[in-house]
XYZ file of C-alpha atoms in Angstrom:
106
model
C 111.553 -50.563 193.492
C 110.947 -54.175 192.485
C 107.181 -54.232 192.813
C 105.138 -51.316 191.615
C 101.375 -51.219 191.308
C 100.331 -51.883 187.704
C 96.709 -51.321 188.677
C 95.079 -50.587 191.986
C 94.771 -54.293 192.873
C 97.764 -55.896 191.157
C 101.515 -55.820 191.684
C 103.892 -55.728 188.770
C 106.842 -58.128 189.099
C 110.284 -57.782 187.611
C 112.188 -60.419 185.614
C 115.964 -60.184 185.948
C 118.215 -62.545 183.995
C 121.785 -62.804 185.179
C 124.253 -63.184 182.287
C 121.389 -64.385 180.038
C 121.371 -66.624 176.986
C 122.589 -65.643 173.526
C 118.980 -65.127 172.463
C 118.423 -62.635 175.268
C 121.430 -60.600 174.175
C 120.202 -60.554 170.569
C 116.804 -59.368 171.759
C 118.388 -56.677 173.942
C 120.257 -55.161 170.994
C 117.435 -55.529 168.452
C 113.854 -55.146 169.636
C 114.623 -54.696 173.333
C 112.846 -55.962 176.432
C 109.522 -55.245 178.056
C 109.674 -52.583 180.794
C 109.753 -55.231 183.543
C 112.585 -57.290 181.996
C 116.235 -56.663 182.769
C 119.544 -58.285 181.848
C 122.475 -58.092 184.243
C 126.056 -59.062 183.589
C 128.009 -60.115 186.590
C 131.134 -61.969 187.439
C 130.383 -64.136 190.418
C 132.460 -63.529 193.494
C 132.084 -64.845 197.036
C 131.302 -61.461 198.589
C 128.335 -60.828 196.264
C 126.996 -64.317 196.896
C 127.330 -63.854 200.678
C 125.433 -60.553 200.429
C 122.639 -62.175 198.389
C 122.445 -65.082 200.851
C 122.129 -62.592 203.728
C 119.277 -60.786 201.966
C 117.478 -64.095 201.420
C 118.024 -65.256 205.020
C 117.512 -61.991 206.919
C 115.491 -59.780 204.560
C 115.973 -56.014 204.319
C 114.243 -52.788 205.315
C 112.648 -50.827 202.487
C 112.529 -47.035 202.175
C 109.278 -46.919 204.191
C 110.900 -48.746 207.104
C 109.000 -51.974 206.418
C 110.911 -55.232 206.633
C 110.831 -57.186 203.336
C 111.711 -60.778 202.499
C 112.276 -62.745 199.301
C 108.981 -64.407 198.372
C 109.305 -67.180 195.788
C 106.409 -67.594 193.378
C 105.216 -71.195 193.355
C 103.034 -72.125 190.386
C 102.151 -75.612 191.539
C 103.138 -78.215 194.107
C 103.061 -81.764 192.769
C 103.776 -85.163 194.306
C 107.031 -86.826 193.290
C 105.297 -89.629 191.407
C 105.290 -90.648 187.750
C 102.018 -88.772 187.203
C 103.238 -85.716 189.099
C 106.498 -85.570 187.144
C 104.619 -85.963 183.856
C 102.284 -83.103 184.791
C 105.283 -81.005 185.859
C 107.004 -81.511 182.515
C 103.769 -80.692 180.684
C 103.562 -77.432 182.632
C 107.205 -76.688 181.882
C 106.800 -77.425 178.163
C 103.745 -75.175 177.955
C 105.997 -72.157 178.657
C 102.984 -70.505 180.337
C 103.799 -71.347 183.940
C 104.354 -68.371 186.201
C 106.483 -69.435 189.140
C 108.334 -72.551 190.177
C 107.048 -76.078 189.828
C 107.706 -77.813 193.142
C 107.796 -81.570 193.712
C 106.919 -82.661 197.252
C 108.988 -85.534 198.588
C 106.563 -86.825 201.228
């Protein structure tokens, strides 16, 4: 269950790092992660990647019979200009952005 209600009006997301950085491994074996953080170790193989691509393209049916799809979290959409890129890097450096920073190429 990837999204569980944290309160009656909010959903609680999950953060999954695949293979993770050295710092994540140190944290795992010392103070540990928050309940919604996970670290997976995997050796990439074509069959796993095909399965993941199928889930992204076609979705899946959850245990309640409802069709689900991958929903990316987009923090901000910015124009691909000097000002937009500068703002994007400022957001990235703040380390407070929740979601992806998207640059529109109009």
